[in-house]
Amino acid sequence: MIRTFGIILTLIGVAFLFFSLFLEYETPLELSGSASYYAASTAEDTGSANLVSAIVVTYRGLDTLGEVTILFLTSSIMSYMLKTKKARNQRTFRESSELLRTASALLVPFIILLGVFIFVHGHLSPGGGFQGGAVLASALVLLLVADPLYTVQSRILSVIESSSGFLYVLLGLSGLLFGAGFLDSRVLPTGRVGELFSAGLIPLIYILIGLKVGTELSNLLSVFHSVQGQDLMEDEGGAR
Amino acid sequence: MIESILFIVLALLALASAVVAVISKNLVTSIISAGLVSLLASLLYLLMSAPDVAMTEAAIGSSLATIIFFYVLNRIRAKEDSRD
Amino acid sequence: MNIGSIAMGAGFLLVLIGLWGILTRTHIIQIIVSFSVVDTGVHLIMVAAGYMHQRTAPIISEGLAASDAPSLVVDPLPQALVLTAIVIGLGVTALMLAFALRIHEKNDTLEIKNIERLRW
């Protein structure tokens, strides 16, 4: 009874707060300070046509570095928490259809190509490392659906993941040496806006982010796939 | 004008599927509806001229998250079936 | 009434619906689904805060010269923030689901009513 009352009271309180925020909100007519700086000088500063990519990779580069670190931590914590027992149970899966298997063999290379295209063109068109990485991970989903017994080479994934993370930090440090600061993209020439080879380090860093996010999401998916029909390892020691 | 009407219809659909996601007793229905909320939201982002966000939401929020939910649901169902 | 305020209202309502779900549902998977609805609502609010009427996407192209950009594009900053927020949202959801699997392993149920230590 008290619980229901508390829930209703909380919801009414939050609703009132939101409603007053909503009434006060006015759509701005001019860009605010930092946003108008980004809009005005991104093309000149970085040579990137996509302002969002420039903000994600250069102006707020440290945020993005922290963000891929969080994703890496999530992925490794999950590998630890969902460890399966060594003795493999008999895994029974329903045979997937002929159509699905043929289509996946045909489509997976093109999906990977699309993912790579998206993150290579991150500084020119909508898209970038995160979107391309998600597309790469969805290629893995198609493989796993078509063939449930497909084993993911986690060794290769971890090598790609760690080397691209290492190179990302290295490129950031090169900005410290040759540019204006950590993760500054003007180490390479900025080139002309709208060309593939332009925007300094932004395409390179976005390729690395794409590989890193793609392998991390793939690892996440393969962990969830590997617990199907398996017993989890008991937690050793720890509070019960 | 036509854009605003489309926008309002999409927003109402997103709200309706959010309600379905929360109140449905069937877990499959509620997971699918949550994915639908993300998909409709990505259309809203596209209309609000945010193509980057729309791509991310469509690829990650609506597909990968739904797949992870179904992996977990499948494992829980299999366990409960084998126990009975 | 323009698109931005409609989207902001819809975002606030999504957050409220999700919050209601988090507080009232008793199955852990449903609670996590409600969390993801809240997530979507917050993203919608943030993108709506950067929207401006009759402006275009923040991408410089032939039709949009760099010098005209400040008066023609929407605010790119909230979009960049939401981009990272969506990816982290997936990580958080996955972590919650991993904990749910652990709870299920231990108690053989995800219904909060049946788990002694989670009842309130």
mmCIF file of C-alpha atoms in Angstrom, chain A residues 34 121 158-159 213 231 235:
data_model
loop_
_atom_site.group_PDB
_atom_site.id
_atom_site.type_symbol
_atom_site.label_atom_id
_atom_site.label_comp_id
_atom_site.label_asym_id
_atom_site.label_seq_id
_atom_site.Cartn_x
_atom_site.Cartn_y
_atom_site.Cartn_z
ATOM 1 C CA SER A 34 30.691 26.713 -28.715
ATOM 2 C CA HIS A 121 33.892 7.834 -45.208
ATOM 3 C CA SER A 158 41.531 -9.629 -29.246
ATOM 4 C CA VAL A 159 44.599 -8.969 -31.410
ATOM 5 C CA VAL A 213 33.992 -0.958 -31.611
ATOM 6 C CA ASP A 231 26.310 -24.162 -17.600
ATOM 7 C CA ASP A 235 31.801 -18.153 -8.806
#
